[in-house]
Amino acid sequence: MSKILVTGGTGYIGSHTVVELFNAGYEVVIVDDLSNSDVKILSQIEKITGKRPAFVKLDLCEEKEVIAFAKQHQDIAGIIHFAAFKAVGESVKQPLKYYRNNFYSLINILTAFNSNIKLVFSSSCTVYGQPDKLPVTETADVKKAESPYGNTKQIAEEILQETCSVCPSLEVIVLRYFNPVGAHGTALIGELPNGVPQNLVPFITQSAIGKRAAITVYGDDYNTPDGSAIRDYIHVVDLAKAHVSAIKRLAEKVGQNYEVFNIGTGKGSSVLEIINAFEQTTGEKLDYTIGKRREGDIEQTFGDVTMANEILGWKAELDINEMMNSAWNWEKYLRDNPF
Ligand code: NAD
Ligand code: WQD
């Protein structure tokens, strides 16, 4: 049984991925400093899978500690590196916080494992900015980043690509996620937003449960069918499964040691369509007003996911209704079982 190191494994996408790794028969060790997650997630994973992941509380920016960890865990077959800060707005206000955390953690892992490791890296569709052509393929231009956060993803990809080009023992798959939403079907794990959610779906669920006021739709004057902005929303459980597919591919000898895949559904949905889907599937009425465009937002994006479908053998299976329903069930679970 292969052992996989999941950094950031108590976080939103990491916790769902740990569940899918267990389901696929892997052994897991999580490293997380709990800077944006709760240790209780370990018990929640145990409730879902019957297995408690091994856990080491560690700040990956601490080089000596990461090196010591790697020495003690020489049986690790692969790493999924989620650990990073991800709040776009905060990164504009505190760029060094983001450059420090997102780069030091990656560089320390590569150093500690002597660039002799199979690694899946969490990147983002944010690297494409507003694509010139839709659906956007992996070969599309990377645009100037809109935020320090986005820049950390672009530069991290370059760090990995350049290191791979001189270290054949380093094998990397970069996954560029579109917009992850939803929660596990059991409603035992999901997203734990810090403060007022900046992202659409957690704001919708918190508004519906009465924790927030009305939703503001950021702009209805875009050049889209209903005027609101379009994104490729992907269910977090589907996204988690893409990581298992990537780990399996890394276990095969594929002849190239750096690959990039879009992970989305390939289908765009507008903000108003998401609001409508939420109301239809949950039966809850949402209060919303139309506001101005949000600074830094793009008009529309959705991914070409042919490469992930054909090469990784992975395909998104869950639709918008399942995304909304699971997000809503998780919000209700949190109300009844506060963390
Ligand atoms: P999250 O904040 O829920 O999870 C990240 C985890 O990493 C947290 O548990 C946090 O405590 C941990 N962490 C952060 N810095 C650390 C450090 N120095 N040492 C140890 N642990 C540390 O975020 P998420 O939504 O699960 O995102 C996971 C990854 O996916 C991130 O790299 C993020 O940038 C990327 N991503 C997220 C989205 C999204 O919309 N959620 C989209 C594209 C890419
Ligand atoms: C989606 C749509 C908003 C809130 C961000 C990051 C990106 C990636 C995913 C990490 C947009 C609109 C939102 C609200 C609204 N993360 N909206 N009212 O901006 O596409 O992407 O998360 O890599 O890097 O930038 O996601 O969920 O914030 O917004 O109208 O209260 O919903 O304008 O059109 P976004 P989001």
Short mmCIF file of C-alpha atoms and ligand atoms in Angstrom, two decimals:
data_model
loop_
_atom_site.label_atom_id
_atom_site.label_comp_id
_atom_site.label_asym_id
_atom_site.label_seq_id
_atom_site.Cartn_x
_atom_site.Cartn_y
_atom_site.Cartn_z
CA MET A 1 0.00 0.00 0.00
CA SER A 2 1.50 3.32 -1.05
CA LYS A 3 1.79 6.15 1.44
CA ILE A 4 0.83 9.63 0.22
CA LEU A 5 1.80 12.85 1.98
CA VAL A 6 -1.04 15.36 1.80
CA THR A 7 0.10 18.85 2.77
CA GLY A 8 -2.83 21.07 3.73
CA GLY A 9 -4.80 17.85 4.23
CA THR A 10 -7.14 19.25 6.89
CA GLY A 11 -8.16 22.06 4.49
CA TYR A 12 -11.13 22.17 2.16
CA ILE A 13 -9.86 20.34 -0.93
CA GLY A 14 -7.23 18.38 1.01
CA SER A 15 -9.75 16.75 3.37
CA HIS A 16 -11.94 15.58 0.48
CA THR A 17 -8.85 14.23 -1.26
CA VAL A 18 -7.78 12.29 1.85
CA VAL A 19 -11.22 10.61 1.82
CA GLU A 20 -10.81 9.64 -1.85
CA LEU A 21 -7.25 8.39 -1.26
CA PHE A 22 -8.54 6.14 1.54
CA ASN A 23 -11.38 4.97 -0.72
CA ALA A 24 -8.78 4.05 -3.34
CA GLY A 25 -6.69 2.08 -0.80
CA TYR A 26 -3.83 4.51 -0.14
CA GLU A 27 -2.24 5.20 3.21
CA VAL A 28 -2.16 8.91 4.11
CA VAL A 29 -0.08 11.21 6.25
CA ILE A 30 -1.29 14.79 6.57
CA VAL A 31 0.98 17.74 7.29
CA ASP A 32 -0.82 20.95 8.18
CA ASP A 33 -0.14 23.85 10.52
CA LEU A 34 -3.91 24.40 11.04
CA SER A 35 -3.51 28.05 10.00
CA ASN A 36 -6.71 27.78 7.96
CA SER A 37 -8.32 24.54 9.13
CA ASP A 38 -9.51 22.69 12.19
CA VAL A 39 -8.01 19.58 13.74
CA LYS A 40 -11.57 18.22 14.18
CA ILE A 41 -11.52 17.47 10.44
CA LEU A 42 -9.43 14.37 11.27
CA SER A 43 -12.34 12.90 13.27
CA GLN A 44 -14.75 13.85 10.49
CA ILE A 45 -12.60 11.98 7.95
CA GLU A 46 -12.57 9.02 10.34
CA LYS A 47 -16.38 9.10 10.56
CA ILE A 48 -16.63 8.95 6.77
CA THR A 49 -13.95 6.36 6.03
CA GLY A 50 -13.46 4.45 9.28
CA LYS A 51 -9.77 5.40 9.11
CA ARG A 52 -7.98 8.19 10.93
CA PRO A 53 -5.20 9.75 8.87
CA ALA A 54 -1.77 10.12 10.43
CA PHE A 55 -1.28 13.81 11.22
CA VAL A 56 1.78 15.97 11.82
CA LYS A 57 1.26 19.59 12.80
CA LEU A 58 4.00 21.45 11.02
CA ASP A 59 4.55 24.82 9.38
CA LEU A 60 6.09 23.95 6.01
CA CYS A 61 7.94 27.28 6.03
CA GLU A 62 10.21 25.84 8.75
CA GLU A 63 12.94 24.28 6.62
CA LYS A 64 14.70 22.27 9.37
CA GLU A 65 11.44 20.73 10.52
CA VAL A 66 10.44 19.79 6.99
CA ILE A 67 13.83 18.16 6.43
CA ALA A 68 13.47 16.22 9.70
CA PHE A 69 9.98 15.12 8.67
CA ALA A 70 11.25 13.86 5.30
CA LYS A 71 14.05 11.87 7.01
CA GLN A 72 11.49 10.18 9.26
CA HIS A 73 9.13 9.40 6.37
CA GLN A 74 11.30 7.89 3.66
CA ASP A 75 8.51 5.54 2.61
CA ILE A 76 6.40 8.33 1.10
CA ALA A 77 5.49 7.37 -2.47
CA GLY A 78 3.97 10.69 -3.51
CA ILE A 79 3.01 14.13 -2.30
CA ILE A 80 -0.10 16.17 -2.94
CA HIS A 81 0.83 19.73 -2.08
CA PHE A 82 -2.26 21.77 -1.16
CA ALA A 83 -0.77 23.86 1.65
CA ALA A 84 -0.88 27.53 0.70
CA PHE A 85 -2.70 30.75 1.50
CA LYS A 86 -5.50 31.40 -0.98
CA ALA A 87 -7.39 34.62 -0.20
CA VAL A 88 -7.00 36.81 -3.28
CA GLY A 89 -8.01 40.11 -1.59
CA GLU A 90 -5.78 39.53 1.44
CA SER A 91 -2.85 38.78 -0.86
CA VAL A 92 -3.19 42.24 -2.42
CA LYS A 93 -2.98 43.82 1.04
CA GLN A 94 -0.26 41.52 2.41
CA PRO A 95 1.80 40.29 -0.56
CA LEU A 96 4.80 39.16 1.49
CA LYS A 97 2.62 36.92 3.66
CA TYR A 98 1.60 35.12 0.46
CA TYR A 99 4.99 35.02 -1.26
CA ARG A 100 6.61 33.78 1.93
CA ASN A 101 4.12 31.01 2.71
CA ASN A 102 3.41 29.75 -0.79
CA PHE A 103 7.05 29.74 -1.95
CA TYR A 104 8.87 28.66 1.22
CA SER A 105 6.53 25.73 1.71
CA LEU A 106 7.03 24.48 -1.86
CA ILE A 107 10.79 25.03 -1.89
CA ASN A 108 11.22 23.36 1.51
CA ILE A 109 9.38 20.28 0.33
CA LEU A 110 11.47 20.01 -2.82
CA THR A 111 14.65 20.51 -0.77
CA ALA A 112 13.67 18.04 1.95
CA PHE A 113 12.88 15.30 -0.56
CA ASN A 114 15.99 16.14 -2.67
CA SER A 115 13.76 16.75 -5.69
CA ASN A 116 13.37 12.98 -5.77
CA ILE A 117 9.63 12.66 -5.44
CA LYS A 118 6.32 12.45 -7.32
CA LEU A 119 4.32 15.57 -6.60
CA VAL A 120 0.85 16.86 -7.49
CA PHE A 121 0.62 20.65 -7.26
CA SER A 122 -2.54 22.73 -6.69
CA SER A 123 -2.65 25.45 -9.29
CA SER A 124 -5.55 27.53 -10.51
CA CYS A 125 -7.39 28.72 -13.60
CA THR A 126 -6.41 32.17 -12.32
CA VAL A 127 -3.14 31.73 -14.27
CA TYR A 128 -5.11 32.24 -17.53
CA GLY A 129 -6.72 35.54 -16.46
CA GLN A 130 -9.37 36.36 -19.07
CA PRO A 131 -8.60 33.78 -21.77
CA ASP A 132 -8.61 34.92 -25.41
CA LYS A 133 -10.38 31.73 -26.47
CA LEU A 134 -12.91 29.57 -24.63
CA PRO A 135 -12.90 26.85 -23.50
CA VAL A 136 -9.33 27.54 -22.41
CA THR A 137 -6.74 24.82 -23.07
CA GLU A 138 -3.56 24.12 -21.11
CA THR A 139 -1.46 25.63 -23.91
CA ALA A 140 -3.17 29.04 -23.65
CA ASP A 141 -1.04 32.00 -22.61
CA VAL A 142 -0.51 32.64 -18.94
CA LYS A 143 -1.58 36.25 -18.39
CA LYS A 144 -0.06 38.81 -16.03
CA ALA A 145 -1.37 37.86 -12.58
CA GLU A 146 -4.16 40.02 -11.12
CA SER A 147 -2.97 39.45 -7.53
CA PRO A 148 0.05 38.31 -5.54
CA TYR A 149 -1.91 35.09 -4.86
CA GLY A 150 -2.27 34.44 -8.59
CA ASN A 151 1.39 35.28 -9.04
CA THR A 152 2.39 32.65 -6.46
CA LYS A 153 0.66 30.02 -8.61
CA GLN A 154 2.32 31.19 -11.84
CA ILE A 155 5.79 31.35 -10.28
CA ALA A 156 5.33 28.04 -8.43
CA GLU A 157 4.54 26.41 -11.79
CA GLU A 158 7.76 27.91 -13.18
CA ILE A 159 9.77 26.73 -10.16
CA LEU A 160 8.46 23.21 -10.69
CA GLN A 161 8.94 23.19 -14.46
CA GLU A 162 12.50 24.53 -14.25
CA THR A 163 13.41 22.07 -11.48
CA CYS A 164 11.90 19.17 -13.44
CA SER A 165 13.97 20.12 -16.49
CA VAL A 166 17.21 19.51 -14.56
CA CYS A 167 16.01 16.80 -12.12
CA PRO A 168 14.61 13.72 -13.88
CA SER A 169 13.90 12.22 -10.45
CA LEU A 170 11.29 14.91 -9.80
CA GLU A 171 7.95 14.03 -11.39
CA VAL A 172 5.22 16.65 -11.25
CA ILE A 173 1.60 16.96 -12.26
CA VAL A 174 0.16 20.46 -12.02
CA LEU A 175 -3.63 20.60 -11.70
CA ARG A 176 -5.21 23.92 -12.64
CA TYR A 177 -8.54 23.90 -10.80
CA PHE A 178 -11.46 25.96 -11.97
CA ASN A 179 -13.92 27.00 -9.20
CA PRO A 180 -14.20 24.29 -6.51
CA VAL A 181 -17.55 24.27 -4.68
CA GLY A 182 -19.79 21.91 -2.72
CA ALA A 183 -19.06 19.46 0.07
CA HIS A 184 -18.89 15.76 0.81
CA GLY A 185 -22.19 13.86 0.36
CA THR A 186 -22.20 12.95 4.07
CA ALA A 187 -22.08 16.68 4.98
CA LEU A 188 -19.32 15.82 7.48
CA ILE A 189 -16.63 17.85 5.73
CA GLY A 190 -16.76 20.98 3.59
CA GLU A 191 -15.38 24.46 3.27
CA LEU A 192 -14.72 26.47 6.45
CA PRO A 193 -14.50 30.07 5.23
CA ASN A 194 -12.51 32.45 7.38
CA GLY A 195 -14.66 35.50 8.17
CA VAL A 196 -16.98 36.90 5.51
CA PRO A 197 -16.76 34.58 2.49
CA GLN A 198 -15.40 36.24 -0.63
CA ASN A 199 -16.39 33.32 -2.84
CA LEU A 200 -19.87 33.02 -4.30
CA VAL A 201 -21.15 29.66 -3.04
CA PRO A 202 -20.18 29.96 0.65
CA PHE A 203 -21.69 33.46 0.61
CA ILE A 204 -24.91 32.02 -0.85
CA THR A 205 -25.19 29.29 1.79
CA GLN A 206 -24.37 31.66 4.67
CA SER A 207 -26.91 34.15 3.35
CA ALA A 208 -29.57 31.46 3.04
CA ILE A 209 -29.00 30.30 6.62
CA GLY A 210 -29.27 33.87 7.91
CA LYS A 211 -25.59 34.44 8.80
CA ARG A 212 -25.16 37.11 6.11
CA ALA A 213 -27.34 39.73 4.50
CA ALA A 214 -28.39 39.72 0.85
CA ILE A 215 -25.98 38.57 -1.84
CA THR A 216 -24.60 41.16 -4.20
CA VAL A 217 -24.29 39.96 -7.77
CA TYR A 218 -21.09 41.63 -8.94
CA GLY A 219 -22.18 43.01 -12.29
CA ASP A 220 -24.99 42.26 -14.72
CA ASP A 221 -23.49 44.18 -17.63
CA TYR A 222 -21.00 41.58 -18.84
CA ASN A 223 -21.13 40.35 -22.40
CA THR A 224 -22.79 37.05 -21.38
CA PRO A 225 -26.33 35.75 -22.04
CA ASP A 226 -27.76 37.05 -18.74
CA GLY A 227 -25.13 39.74 -18.11
CA SER A 228 -23.56 38.09 -15.04
CA ALA A 229 -20.07 36.57 -15.01
CA ILE A 230 -19.43 32.96 -16.00
CA ARG A 231 -17.21 30.37 -14.26
CA ASP A 232 -16.59 26.63 -14.47
CA TYR A 233 -17.78 25.36 -11.06
CA ILE A 234 -16.42 21.95 -10.11
CA HIS A 235 -17.69 19.72 -7.29
CA VAL A 236 -14.97 19.29 -4.66
CA VAL A 237 -15.51 15.50 -4.61
CA ASP A 238 -14.85 15.31 -8.36
CA LEU A 239 -11.82 17.53 -7.86
CA ALA A 240 -10.56 15.27 -5.07
CA LYS A 241 -10.84 12.25 -7.38
CA ALA A 242 -8.72 14.04 -9.99
CA HIS A 243 -5.86 13.98 -7.47
CA VAL A 244 -6.15 10.21 -7.09
CA SER A 245 -5.99 9.92 -10.90
CA ALA A 246 -2.91 12.14 -10.94
CA ILE A 247 -1.21 10.05 -8.24
CA LYS A 248 -1.95 6.90 -10.26
CA ARG A 249 -0.47 8.46 -13.39
CA LEU A 250 2.66 9.47 -11.50
CA ALA A 251 3.06 5.86 -10.37
CA GLU A 252 3.29 4.82 -14.04
CA LYS A 253 6.40 5.61 -16.03
CA VAL A 254 5.12 8.11 -18.58
CA GLY A 255 8.33 9.42 -20.14
CA GLN A 256 7.82 13.04 -19.22
CA ASN A 257 8.23 14.47 -15.76
CA TYR A 258 6.14 17.67 -15.94
CA GLU A 259 2.50 17.76 -17.01
CA VAL A 260 -0.32 20.29 -16.62
CA PHE A 261 -4.06 19.52 -16.61
CA ASN A 262 -7.17 21.68 -16.38
CA ILE A 263 -9.64 20.33 -13.82
CA GLY A 264 -13.17 21.56 -14.36
CA THR A 265 -16.43 20.42 -15.90
CA GLY A 266 -15.82 22.18 -19.22
CA LYS A 267 -19.11 23.99 -18.79
CA GLY A 268 -19.65 27.59 -17.72
CA SER A 269 -22.43 28.80 -15.39
CA SER A 270 -23.34 32.41 -14.68
CA VAL A 271 -23.77 33.91 -11.21
CA LEU A 272 -27.52 34.20 -11.80
CA GLU A 273 -27.69 30.57 -12.96
CA ILE A 274 -25.95 29.50 -9.74
CA ILE A 275 -28.39 31.51 -7.63
CA ASN A 276 -31.28 29.98 -9.54
CA ALA A 277 -29.91 26.43 -9.22
CA PHE A 278 -29.49 26.92 -5.48
CA GLU A 279 -33.10 28.07 -5.10
CA GLN A 280 -34.47 25.29 -7.30
CA THR A 281 -32.57 22.40 -5.70
CA THR A 282 -32.85 23.44 -2.07
CA GLY A 283 -36.24 25.17 -2.13
CA GLU A 284 -34.66 28.10 -0.23
CA LYS A 285 -35.32 31.65 -1.39
CA LEU A 286 -32.27 33.90 -1.74
CA ASP A 287 -32.17 37.66 -1.32
CA TYR A 288 -29.92 39.28 -3.86
CA THR A 289 -29.25 42.67 -5.37
CA ILE A 290 -27.32 43.62 -8.47
CA GLY A 291 -24.14 45.55 -7.72
CA LYS A 292 -21.10 46.84 -9.54
CA ARG A 293 -18.47 44.62 -11.06
CA ARG A 294 -15.84 43.47 -8.53
CA GLU A 295 -12.38 44.85 -9.22
CA GLY A 296 -10.03 42.28 -10.75
CA ASP A 297 -12.86 39.96 -11.87
CA ILE A 298 -12.87 38.54 -15.37
CA GLU A 299 -15.97 38.20 -17.53
CA GLN A 300 -15.94 34.50 -18.20
CA THR A 301 -13.87 31.37 -18.10
CA PHE A 302 -14.36 27.63 -18.46
CA GLY A 303 -11.87 24.93 -19.15
CA ASP A 304 -11.16 22.54 -21.97
CA VAL A 305 -10.85 19.31 -19.98
CA THR A 306 -10.06 16.94 -22.87
CA MET A 307 -6.52 16.29 -21.57
CA ALA A 308 -7.76 15.33 -18.10
CA ASN A 309 -10.48 13.14 -19.64
CA GLU A 310 -8.18 11.35 -22.07
CA ILE A 311 -4.80 11.26 -20.35
CA LEU A 312 -5.73 11.17 -16.65
CA GLY A 313 -8.85 9.10 -17.38
CA TRP A 314 -10.79 11.44 -15.10
CA LYS A 315 -14.11 13.18 -15.74
CA ALA A 316 -16.34 15.36 -13.58
CA GLU A 317 -19.55 13.51 -12.75
CA LEU A 318 -21.50 15.76 -10.38
CA ASP A 319 -23.69 18.59 -11.66
CA ILE A 320 -24.55 22.07 -10.39
CA ASN A 321 -27.56 20.74 -8.45
CA GLU A 322 -25.36 18.30 -6.54
CA MET A 323 -22.87 21.11 -5.89
CA MET A 324 -25.59 23.35 -4.45
CA ASN A 325 -27.31 20.61 -2.46
CA SER A 326 -24.11 19.39 -0.83
CA ALA A 327 -22.99 22.95 -0.02
CA TRP A 328 -26.38 23.61 1.60
CA ASN A 329 -26.35 20.35 3.60
CA TRP A 330 -22.88 21.24 4.90
CA GLU A 331 -24.03 24.74 5.92
CA LYS A 332 -26.94 23.19 7.85
CA TYR A 333 -24.58 20.65 9.44
CA LEU A 334 -22.34 23.51 10.61
CA ARG A 335 -25.34 25.35 12.09
CA ASP A 336 -26.31 22.26 14.10
CA ASN A 337 -22.74 21.15 14.89
CA PRO A 338 -20.59 24.30 15.13
CA PHE A 339 -16.83 23.72 14.80
P1 NAD B 1 -7.56 25.64 2.54
O1 NAD B 1 -7.09 26.93 3.13
O2 NAD B 1 -8.85 25.10 2.99
O3 NAD B 1 -6.45 24.51 2.74
C1 NAD B 1 -5.07 24.80 2.78
C2 NAD B 1 -4.49 24.14 4.01
O4 NAD B 1 -3.09 24.40 4.04
C3 NAD B 1 -5.08 24.66 5.32
O5 NAD B 1 -5.51 23.56 6.09
C4 NAD B 1 -3.93 25.41 5.98
O6 NAD B 1 -3.99 25.30 7.39
C5 NAD B 1 -2.72 24.70 5.39
N1 NAD B 1 -1.50 25.50 5.31
C6 NAD B 1 -1.34 26.74 4.79
N2 NAD B 1 -0.07 27.14 4.91
C7 NAD B 1 0.61 26.13 5.53
C8 NAD B 1 1.95 25.93 5.94
N3 NAD B 1 2.88 26.87 5.78
N4 NAD B 1 2.29 24.76 6.53
C9 NAD B 1 1.35 23.80 6.72
N5 NAD B 1 0.07 23.93 6.35
C10 NAD B 1 -0.30 25.09 5.76
O7 NAD B 1 -7.54 25.83 0.95
P2 NAD B 1 -8.16 24.91 -0.20
O8 NAD B 1 -9.33 25.62 -0.77
O9 NAD B 1 -8.29 23.52 0.27
O10 NAD B 1 -7.01 25.03 -1.28
C11 NAD B 1 -5.99 24.05 -1.39
C12 NAD B 1 -5.02 24.44 -2.49
O11 NAD B 1 -5.74 24.60 -3.71
C13 NAD B 1 -4.32 25.78 -2.26
O12 NAD B 1 -3.00 25.66 -2.76
C14 NAD B 1 -5.11 26.75 -3.10
O13 NAD B 1 -4.33 27.85 -3.51
C15 NAD B 1 -5.46 25.86 -4.29
N6 NAD B 1 -6.66 26.32 -5.02
C16 NAD B 1 -7.82 26.54 -4.32
C17 NAD B 1 -8.95 26.99 -5.00
C18 NAD B 1 -10.21 27.29 -4.26
O14 NAD B 1 -11.04 28.04 -4.79
N7 NAD B 1 -10.45 26.75 -3.08
C19 NAD B 1 -8.88 27.18 -6.40
C20 NAD B 1 -7.69 26.91 -7.07
C21 NAD B 1 -6.57 26.49 -6.36
C1 WQD B 2 -17.33 33.66 -8.70
C2 WQD B 2 -18.27 34.63 -9.40
C3 WQD B 2 -17.91 36.93 -8.78
C4 WQD B 2 -19.21 36.62 -4.64
C5 WQD B 2 -11.61 32.87 -7.01
C6 WQD B 2 -10.16 33.16 -7.16
C7 WQD B 2 -9.50 32.12 -8.01
C8 WQD B 2 -9.80 30.72 -7.51
C9 WQD B 2 -11.25 30.51 -7.27
C10 WQD B 2 -7.99 30.02 -6.11
C11 WQD B 2 -17.54 35.90 -9.86
C12 WQD B 2 -19.27 36.46 -8.37
C13 WQD B 2 -18.88 36.33 -5.95
C14 WQD B 2 -20.36 37.43 -4.38
C15 WQD B 2 -20.75 37.57 -6.76
N1 WQD B 2 -9.15 30.47 -6.26
N2 WQD B 2 -19.64 36.80 -6.99
N3 WQD B 2 -21.08 37.88 -5.46
O1 WQD B 2 -13.42 35.11 -8.35
O2 WQD B 2 -14.00 33.22 -9.95
O3 WQD B 2 -12.21 32.89 -8.29
O4 WQD B 2 -11.78 31.56 -6.46
O5 WQD B 2 -7.14 29.78 -6.92
O6 WQD B 2 -8.13 32.38 -8.02
O7 WQD B 2 -10.00 34.45 -7.74
O8 WQD B 2 -14.55 32.97 -7.53
O9 WQD B 2 -16.41 32.48 -6.00
O10 WQD B 2 -15.15 34.65 -5.73
O11 WQD B 2 -16.62 34.37 -7.70
O12 WQD B 2 -21.43 37.99 -7.69
O13 WQD B 2 -20.69 37.75 -3.24
O14 WQD B 2 -19.26 35.07 -8.45
O15 WQD B 2 -17.92 38.23 -9.25
O16 WQD B 2 -18.11 36.28 -11.08
P1 WQD B 2 -13.56 33.67 -8.60
P2 WQD B 2 -15.67 33.61 -6.62
#
